[in-house]
PDB file of C-alpha atoms in Angstrom:
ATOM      1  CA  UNK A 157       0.000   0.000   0.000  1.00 58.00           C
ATOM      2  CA  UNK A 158       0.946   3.129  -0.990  1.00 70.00           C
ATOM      3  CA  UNK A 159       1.840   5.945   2.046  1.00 93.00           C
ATOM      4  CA  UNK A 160       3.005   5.860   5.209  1.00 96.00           C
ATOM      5  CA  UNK A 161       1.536   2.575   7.588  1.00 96.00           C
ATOM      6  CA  UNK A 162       1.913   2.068  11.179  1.00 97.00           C
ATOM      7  CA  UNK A 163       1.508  -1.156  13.491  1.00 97.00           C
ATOM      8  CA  UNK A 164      -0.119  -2.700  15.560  1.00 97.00           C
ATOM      9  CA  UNK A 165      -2.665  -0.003  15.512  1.00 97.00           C
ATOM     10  CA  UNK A 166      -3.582  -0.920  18.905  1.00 97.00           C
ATOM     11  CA  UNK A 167      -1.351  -2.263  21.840  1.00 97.00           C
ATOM     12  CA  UNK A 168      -1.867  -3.669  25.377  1.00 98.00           C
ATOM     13  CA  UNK A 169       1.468  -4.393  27.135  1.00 97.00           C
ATOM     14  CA  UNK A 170       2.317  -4.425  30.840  1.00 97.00           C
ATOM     15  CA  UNK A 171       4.688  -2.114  33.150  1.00 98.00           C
ATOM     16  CA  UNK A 172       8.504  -2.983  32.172  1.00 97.00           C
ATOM     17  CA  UNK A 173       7.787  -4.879  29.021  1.00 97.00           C
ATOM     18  CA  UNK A 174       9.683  -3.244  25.917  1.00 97.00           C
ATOM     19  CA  UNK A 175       7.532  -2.764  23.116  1.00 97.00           C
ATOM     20  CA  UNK A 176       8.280  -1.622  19.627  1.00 98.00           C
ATOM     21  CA  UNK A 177       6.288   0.333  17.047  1.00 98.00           C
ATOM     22  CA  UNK A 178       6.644  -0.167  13.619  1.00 98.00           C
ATOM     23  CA  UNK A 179       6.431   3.348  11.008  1.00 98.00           C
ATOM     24  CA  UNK A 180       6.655   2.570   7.032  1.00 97.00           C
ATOM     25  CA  UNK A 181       6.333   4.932   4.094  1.00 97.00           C
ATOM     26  CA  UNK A 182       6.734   3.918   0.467  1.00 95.00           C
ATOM     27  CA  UNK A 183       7.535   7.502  -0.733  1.00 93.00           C
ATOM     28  CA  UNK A 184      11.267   7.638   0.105  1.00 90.00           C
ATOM     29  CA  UNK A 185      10.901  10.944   1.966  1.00 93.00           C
ATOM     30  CA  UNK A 186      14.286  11.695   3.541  1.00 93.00           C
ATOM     31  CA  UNK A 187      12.489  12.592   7.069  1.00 93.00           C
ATOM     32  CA  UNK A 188      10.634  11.147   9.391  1.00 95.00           C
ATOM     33  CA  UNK A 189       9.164  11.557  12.632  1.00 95.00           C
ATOM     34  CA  UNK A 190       7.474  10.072  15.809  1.00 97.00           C
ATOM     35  CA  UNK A 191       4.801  12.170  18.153  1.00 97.00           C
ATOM     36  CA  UNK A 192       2.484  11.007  20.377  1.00 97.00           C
ATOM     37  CA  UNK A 193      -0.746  12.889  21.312  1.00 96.00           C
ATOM     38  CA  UNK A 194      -1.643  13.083  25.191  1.00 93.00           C
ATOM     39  CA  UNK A 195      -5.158  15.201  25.965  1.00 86.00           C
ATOM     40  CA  UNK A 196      -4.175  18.648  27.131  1.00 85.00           C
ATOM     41  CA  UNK A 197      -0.763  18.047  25.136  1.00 88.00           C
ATOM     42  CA  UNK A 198      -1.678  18.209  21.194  1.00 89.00           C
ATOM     43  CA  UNK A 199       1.239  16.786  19.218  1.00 94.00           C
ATOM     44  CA  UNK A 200       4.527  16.234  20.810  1.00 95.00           C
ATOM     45  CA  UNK A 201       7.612  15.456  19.140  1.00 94.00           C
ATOM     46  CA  UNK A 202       9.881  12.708  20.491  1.00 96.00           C
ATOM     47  CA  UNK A 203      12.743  12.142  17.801  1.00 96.00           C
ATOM     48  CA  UNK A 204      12.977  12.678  14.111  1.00 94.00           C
ATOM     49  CA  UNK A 205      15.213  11.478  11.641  1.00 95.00           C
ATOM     50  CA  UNK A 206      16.897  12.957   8.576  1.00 92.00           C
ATOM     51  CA  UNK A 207      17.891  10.222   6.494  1.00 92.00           C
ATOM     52  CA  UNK A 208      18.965   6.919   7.599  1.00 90.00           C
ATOM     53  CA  UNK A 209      20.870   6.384  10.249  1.00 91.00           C
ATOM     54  CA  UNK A 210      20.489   9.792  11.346  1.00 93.00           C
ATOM     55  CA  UNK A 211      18.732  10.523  14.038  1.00 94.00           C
ATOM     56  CA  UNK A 212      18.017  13.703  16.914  1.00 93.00           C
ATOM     57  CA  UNK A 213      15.554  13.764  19.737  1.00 94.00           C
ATOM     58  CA  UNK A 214      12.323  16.128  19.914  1.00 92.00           C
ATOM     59  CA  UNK A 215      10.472  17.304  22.735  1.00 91.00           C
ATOM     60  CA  UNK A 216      10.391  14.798  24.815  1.00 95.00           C
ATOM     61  CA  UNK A 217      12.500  11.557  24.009  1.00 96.00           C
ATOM     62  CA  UNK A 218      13.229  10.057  27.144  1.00 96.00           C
ATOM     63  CA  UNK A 219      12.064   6.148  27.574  1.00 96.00           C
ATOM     64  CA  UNK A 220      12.484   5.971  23.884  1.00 98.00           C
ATOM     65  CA  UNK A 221      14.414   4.544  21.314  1.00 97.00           C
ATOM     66  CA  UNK A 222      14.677   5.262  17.766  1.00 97.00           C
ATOM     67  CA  UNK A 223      16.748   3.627  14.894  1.00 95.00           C
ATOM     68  CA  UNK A 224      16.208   4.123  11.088  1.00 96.00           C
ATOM     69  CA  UNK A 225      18.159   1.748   8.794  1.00 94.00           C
ATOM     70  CA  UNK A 226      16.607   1.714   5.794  1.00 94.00           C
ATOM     71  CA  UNK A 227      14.615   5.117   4.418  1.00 94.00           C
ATOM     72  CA  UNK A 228      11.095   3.429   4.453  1.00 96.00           C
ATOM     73  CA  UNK A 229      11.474   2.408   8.012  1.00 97.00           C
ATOM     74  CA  UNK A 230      11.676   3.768  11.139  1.00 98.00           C
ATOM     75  CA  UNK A 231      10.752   1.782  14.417  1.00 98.00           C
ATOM     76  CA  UNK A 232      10.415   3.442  17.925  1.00 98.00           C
ATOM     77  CA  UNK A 233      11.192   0.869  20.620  1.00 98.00           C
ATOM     78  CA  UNK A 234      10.079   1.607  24.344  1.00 97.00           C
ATOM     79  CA  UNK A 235      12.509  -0.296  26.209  1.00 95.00           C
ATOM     80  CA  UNK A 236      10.975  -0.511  29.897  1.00 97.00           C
ATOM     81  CA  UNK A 237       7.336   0.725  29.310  1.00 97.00           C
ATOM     82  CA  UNK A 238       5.623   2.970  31.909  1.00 97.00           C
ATOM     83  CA  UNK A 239       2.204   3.652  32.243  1.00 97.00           C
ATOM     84  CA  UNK A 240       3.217   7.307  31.590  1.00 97.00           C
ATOM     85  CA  UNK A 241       3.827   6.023  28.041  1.00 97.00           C
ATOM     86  CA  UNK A 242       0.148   5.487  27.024  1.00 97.00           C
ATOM     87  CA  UNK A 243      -0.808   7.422  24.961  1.00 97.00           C
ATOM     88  CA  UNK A 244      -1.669   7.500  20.639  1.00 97.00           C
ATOM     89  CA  UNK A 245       1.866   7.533  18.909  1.00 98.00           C
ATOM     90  CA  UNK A 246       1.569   8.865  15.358  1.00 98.00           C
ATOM     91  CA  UNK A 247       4.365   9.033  12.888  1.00 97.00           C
ATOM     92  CA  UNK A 248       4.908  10.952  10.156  1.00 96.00           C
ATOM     93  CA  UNK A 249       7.363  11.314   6.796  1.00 95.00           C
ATOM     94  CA  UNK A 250       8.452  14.751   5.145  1.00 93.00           C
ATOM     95  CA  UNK A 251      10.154  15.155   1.438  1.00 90.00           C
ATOM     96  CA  UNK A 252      12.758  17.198   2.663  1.00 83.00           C
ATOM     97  CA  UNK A 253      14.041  19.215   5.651  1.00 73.00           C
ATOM     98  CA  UNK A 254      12.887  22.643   5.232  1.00 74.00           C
ATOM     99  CA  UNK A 255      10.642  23.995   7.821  1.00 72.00           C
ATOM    100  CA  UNK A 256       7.614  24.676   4.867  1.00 80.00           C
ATOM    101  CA  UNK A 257       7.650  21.304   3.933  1.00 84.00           C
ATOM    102  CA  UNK A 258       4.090  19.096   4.132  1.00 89.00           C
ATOM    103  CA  UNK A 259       4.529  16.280   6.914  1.00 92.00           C
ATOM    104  CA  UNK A 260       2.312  13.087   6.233  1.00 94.00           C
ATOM    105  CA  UNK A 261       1.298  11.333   9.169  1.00 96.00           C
ATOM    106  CA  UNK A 262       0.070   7.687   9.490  1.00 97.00           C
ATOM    107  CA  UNK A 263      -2.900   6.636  11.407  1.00 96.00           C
ATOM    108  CA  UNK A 264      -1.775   5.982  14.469  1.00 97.00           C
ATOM    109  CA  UNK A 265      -0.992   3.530  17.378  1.00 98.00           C
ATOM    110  CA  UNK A 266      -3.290   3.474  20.495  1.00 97.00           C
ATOM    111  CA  UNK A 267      -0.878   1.808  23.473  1.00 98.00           C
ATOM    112  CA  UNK A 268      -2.026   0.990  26.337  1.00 97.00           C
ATOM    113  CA  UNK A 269       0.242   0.359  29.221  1.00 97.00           C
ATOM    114  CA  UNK A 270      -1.431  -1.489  32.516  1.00 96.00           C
TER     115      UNK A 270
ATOM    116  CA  UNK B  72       5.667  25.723  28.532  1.00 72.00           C
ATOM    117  CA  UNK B  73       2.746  25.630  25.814  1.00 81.00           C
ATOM    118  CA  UNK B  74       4.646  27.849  22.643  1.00 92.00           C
ATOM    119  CA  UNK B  75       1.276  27.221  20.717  1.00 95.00           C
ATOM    120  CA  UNK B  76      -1.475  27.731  21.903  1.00 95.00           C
ATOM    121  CA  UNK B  77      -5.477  26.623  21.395  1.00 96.00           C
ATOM    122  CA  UNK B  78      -7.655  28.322  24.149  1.00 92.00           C
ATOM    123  CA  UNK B  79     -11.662  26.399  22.906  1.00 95.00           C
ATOM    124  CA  UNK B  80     -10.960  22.731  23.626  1.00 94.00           C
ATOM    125  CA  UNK B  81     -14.525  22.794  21.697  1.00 96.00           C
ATOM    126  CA  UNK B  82     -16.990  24.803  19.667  1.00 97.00           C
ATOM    127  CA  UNK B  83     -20.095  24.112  17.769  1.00 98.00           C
ATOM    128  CA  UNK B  84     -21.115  25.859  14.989  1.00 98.00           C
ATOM    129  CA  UNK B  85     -24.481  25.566  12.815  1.00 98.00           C
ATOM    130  CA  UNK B  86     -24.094  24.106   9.484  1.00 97.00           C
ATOM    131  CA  UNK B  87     -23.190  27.006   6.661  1.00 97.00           C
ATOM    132  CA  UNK B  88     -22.125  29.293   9.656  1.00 98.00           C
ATOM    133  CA  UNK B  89     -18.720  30.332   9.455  1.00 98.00           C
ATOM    134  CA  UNK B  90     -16.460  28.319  11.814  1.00 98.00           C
ATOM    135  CA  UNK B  91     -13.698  30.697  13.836  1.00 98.00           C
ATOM    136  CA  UNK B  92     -10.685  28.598  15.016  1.00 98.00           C
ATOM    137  CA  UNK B  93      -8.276  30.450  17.139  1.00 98.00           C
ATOM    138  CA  UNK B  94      -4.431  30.468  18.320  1.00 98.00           C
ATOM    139  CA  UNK B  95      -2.176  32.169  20.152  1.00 97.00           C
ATOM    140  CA  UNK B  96       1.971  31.428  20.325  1.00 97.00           C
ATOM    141  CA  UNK B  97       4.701  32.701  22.524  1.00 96.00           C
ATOM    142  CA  UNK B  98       7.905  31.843  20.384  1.00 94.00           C
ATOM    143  CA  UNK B  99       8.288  35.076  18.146  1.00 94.00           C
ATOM    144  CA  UNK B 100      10.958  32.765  15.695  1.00 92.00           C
ATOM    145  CA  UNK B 101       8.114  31.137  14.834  1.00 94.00           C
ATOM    146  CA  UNK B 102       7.756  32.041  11.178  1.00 93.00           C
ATOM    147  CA  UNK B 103       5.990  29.339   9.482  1.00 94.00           C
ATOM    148  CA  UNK B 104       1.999  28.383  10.521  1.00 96.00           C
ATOM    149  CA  UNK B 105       0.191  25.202   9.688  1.00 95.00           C
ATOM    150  CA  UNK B 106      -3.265  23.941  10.353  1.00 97.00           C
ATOM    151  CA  UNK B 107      -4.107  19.907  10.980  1.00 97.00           C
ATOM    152  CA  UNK B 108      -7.237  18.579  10.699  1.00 97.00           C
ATOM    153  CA  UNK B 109      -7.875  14.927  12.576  1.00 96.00           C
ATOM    154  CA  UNK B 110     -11.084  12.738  12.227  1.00 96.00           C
ATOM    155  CA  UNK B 111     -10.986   9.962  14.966  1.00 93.00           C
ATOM    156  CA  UNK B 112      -8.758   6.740  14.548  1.00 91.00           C
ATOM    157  CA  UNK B 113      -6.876   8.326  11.771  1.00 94.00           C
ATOM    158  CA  UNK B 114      -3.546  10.560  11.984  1.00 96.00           C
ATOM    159  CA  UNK B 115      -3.892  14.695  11.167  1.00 96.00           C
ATOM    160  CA  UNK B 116      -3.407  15.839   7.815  1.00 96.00           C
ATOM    161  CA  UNK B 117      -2.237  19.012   6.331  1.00 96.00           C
ATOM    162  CA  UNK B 118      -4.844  21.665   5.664  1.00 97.00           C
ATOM    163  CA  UNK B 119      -3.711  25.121   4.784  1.00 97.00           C
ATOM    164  CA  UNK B 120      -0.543  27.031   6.065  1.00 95.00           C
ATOM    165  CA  UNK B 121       0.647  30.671   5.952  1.00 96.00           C
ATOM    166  CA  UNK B 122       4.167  32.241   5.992  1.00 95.00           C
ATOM    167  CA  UNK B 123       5.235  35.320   8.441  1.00 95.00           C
ATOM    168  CA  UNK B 124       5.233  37.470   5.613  1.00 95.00           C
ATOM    169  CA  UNK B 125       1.575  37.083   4.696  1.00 96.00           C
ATOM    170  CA  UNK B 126      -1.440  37.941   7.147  1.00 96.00           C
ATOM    171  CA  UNK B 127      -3.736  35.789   5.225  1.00 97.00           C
ATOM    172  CA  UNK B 128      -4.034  32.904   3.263  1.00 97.00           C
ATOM    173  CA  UNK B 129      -7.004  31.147   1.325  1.00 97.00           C
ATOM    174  CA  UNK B 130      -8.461  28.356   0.089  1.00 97.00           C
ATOM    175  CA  UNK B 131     -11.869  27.375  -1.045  1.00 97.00           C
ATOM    176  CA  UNK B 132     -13.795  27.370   2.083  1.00 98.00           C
ATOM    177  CA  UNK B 133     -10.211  27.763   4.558  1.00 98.00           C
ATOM    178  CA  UNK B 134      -8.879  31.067   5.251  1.00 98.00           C
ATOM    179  CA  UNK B 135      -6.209  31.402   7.765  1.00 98.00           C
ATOM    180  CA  UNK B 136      -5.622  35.265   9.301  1.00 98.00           C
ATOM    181  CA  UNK B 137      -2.065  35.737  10.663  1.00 98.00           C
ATOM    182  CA  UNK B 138      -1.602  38.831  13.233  1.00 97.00           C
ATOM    183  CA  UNK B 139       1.991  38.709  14.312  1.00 96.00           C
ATOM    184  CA  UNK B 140       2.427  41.594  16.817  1.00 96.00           C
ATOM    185  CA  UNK B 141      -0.819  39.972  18.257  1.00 97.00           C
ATOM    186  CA  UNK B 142       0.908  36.354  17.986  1.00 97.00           C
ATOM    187  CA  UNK B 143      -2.319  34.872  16.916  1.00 98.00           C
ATOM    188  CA  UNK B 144      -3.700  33.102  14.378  1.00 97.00           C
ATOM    189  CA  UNK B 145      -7.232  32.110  13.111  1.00 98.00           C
ATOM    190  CA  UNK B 146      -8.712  29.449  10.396  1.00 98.00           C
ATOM    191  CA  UNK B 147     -11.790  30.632   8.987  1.00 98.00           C
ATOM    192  CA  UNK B 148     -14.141  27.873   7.766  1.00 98.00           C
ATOM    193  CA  UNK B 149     -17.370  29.449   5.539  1.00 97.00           C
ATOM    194  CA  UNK B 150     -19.509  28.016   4.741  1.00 97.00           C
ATOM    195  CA  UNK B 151     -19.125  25.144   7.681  1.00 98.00           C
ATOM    196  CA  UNK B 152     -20.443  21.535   6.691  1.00 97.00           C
ATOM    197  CA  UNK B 153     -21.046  18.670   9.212  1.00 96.00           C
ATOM    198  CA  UNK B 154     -17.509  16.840   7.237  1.00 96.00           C
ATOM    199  CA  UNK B 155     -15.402  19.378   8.702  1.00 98.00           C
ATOM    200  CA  UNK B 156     -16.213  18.227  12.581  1.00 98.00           C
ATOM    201  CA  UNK B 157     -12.922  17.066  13.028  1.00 98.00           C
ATOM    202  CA  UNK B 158     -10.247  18.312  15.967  1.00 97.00           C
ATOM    203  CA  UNK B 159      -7.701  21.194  14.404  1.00 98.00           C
ATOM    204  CA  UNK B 160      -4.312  21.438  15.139  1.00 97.00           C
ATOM    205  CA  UNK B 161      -2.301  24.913  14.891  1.00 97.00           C
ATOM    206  CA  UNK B 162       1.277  24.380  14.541  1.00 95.00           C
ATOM    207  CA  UNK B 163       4.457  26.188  13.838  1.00 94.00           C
ATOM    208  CA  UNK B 164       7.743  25.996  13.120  1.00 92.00           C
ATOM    209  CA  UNK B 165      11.216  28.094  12.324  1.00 90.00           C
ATOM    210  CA  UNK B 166      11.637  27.636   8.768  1.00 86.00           C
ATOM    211  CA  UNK B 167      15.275  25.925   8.540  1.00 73.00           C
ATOM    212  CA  UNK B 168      15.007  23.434  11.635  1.00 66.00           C
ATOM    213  CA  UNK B 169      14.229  20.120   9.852  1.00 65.00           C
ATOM    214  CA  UNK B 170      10.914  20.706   9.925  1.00 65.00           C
ATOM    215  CA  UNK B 171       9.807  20.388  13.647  1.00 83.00           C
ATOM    216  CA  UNK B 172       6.912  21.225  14.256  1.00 90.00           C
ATOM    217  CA  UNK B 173       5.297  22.741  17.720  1.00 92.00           C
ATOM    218  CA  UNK B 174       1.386  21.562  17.756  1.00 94.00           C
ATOM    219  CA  UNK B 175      -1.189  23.239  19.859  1.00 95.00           C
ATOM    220  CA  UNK B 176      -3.840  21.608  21.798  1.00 95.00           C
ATOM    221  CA  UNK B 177      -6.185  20.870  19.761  1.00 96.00           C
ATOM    222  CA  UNK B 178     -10.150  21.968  18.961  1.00 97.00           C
ATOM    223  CA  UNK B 179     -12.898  20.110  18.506  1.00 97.00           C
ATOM    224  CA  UNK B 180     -15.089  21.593  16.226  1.00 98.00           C
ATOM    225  CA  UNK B 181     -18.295  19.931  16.006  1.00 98.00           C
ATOM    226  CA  UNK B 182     -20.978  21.384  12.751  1.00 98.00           C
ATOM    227  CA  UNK B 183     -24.709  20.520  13.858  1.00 96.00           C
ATOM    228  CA  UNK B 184     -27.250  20.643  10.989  1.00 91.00           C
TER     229      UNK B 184
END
């Protein structure tokens, strides 16, 4: 499918348990990003990534992971989950860089952490 | 420290009304504006934007008003139809820092036949 796809779109995992999201786009856009939306929040950024194997933290990165190998993919691995970690994670692709740029998003991950 | 941000958690507005989506930002670098729109269970997508050197941009239905010694924004939605209940997200960014964006909070709008 054509676009940028995320999975599982919904997660239940448990206190200490690492847990990985997946993030794929098929339009070989250079960036990339991960945000997850928290009521009274919006959108925050928690690392983005300019090409592969580059990679820079956002907002608020700690408790997470990022690694990009390959352009199309970019996976965001909580490695000791806390239930301050549930929330919707979105990620989202960009052409280039520059600031004007449209950012795609995908449609989301709902994790739960108990 | 909210840089963006979106006083009306909600408003409803009559169908064919106009719809009057506001924000406010701290960060005067900001340079670059966006709005999101976001139906349930799927991610935002882009809407309409406006630069710091405009104070308004248009189109169709969406115009977005930029006031910059005010530090507000609006998105102007006329005439509104029940598709675009939806929560919008304000953002903004510094033109030349990859592209990070700084999202506000978020309104519901909800358009009520």
């Amino acid at each position: 499918d054509a676009g940028i796809t995320q999975s599982p779109r919904y997660k239940i995992t448990e206190t200490g348990r690492q847990v990985t999201l997946m993030c794929h786009q098929t339009w070989s856009h250079s960036y990339m990003f991960w945000y997850r939306q928290d009521l009274g929040h919006g959108l925050r950024l928690i690392y983005y990534s300019a090409a592969a194997d580059i990679t820079d933290k956002g907002e608020v990165p700690d408790g997470y992971v990022v690694s990009r190998s390959k352009t199309e993919n970019f996976p965001l691995t909580l490695e000791s989950a806390t239930r301050s970690q549930t929330s919707v994670y979105f990620c989202a692709s960009s052409e280039s860089g520059v600031g004007t740029d449209t950012q795609y998003f995908g449609p989301g991950t709902r994790l739960t952490v108990l | 420290d909210q840089q963006v941000k979106q006083n009306s958690p909600s408003l409803s507005v009559q169908e064919g009304r106009i719809s009057i989506l506001n924000c406010d930002y701290t960060n005067s670098m900001f340079d670059y504006f966006l709005w999101y729109k976001k139906y349930p269970a799927e991610g935002p997508t882009f809407l309409i934007s406006i630069s710091s050197i405009k104070d308004k941009n248009e189109d169709g239905r969406f115009t977005v008003f930029l006031n910059k010694s005010a530090k507000h924004l609006s998105l102007h939605i006329v005439p509104s139809q029940p598709g675009d209940s939806a929560v919008y997200f304000c953002a903004a960014t510094v033109t030349g820092t990859a592209s990070k964006l700084t999202f506000g909070t978020g309104t519901r709008l909800q358009v009520t036949l």
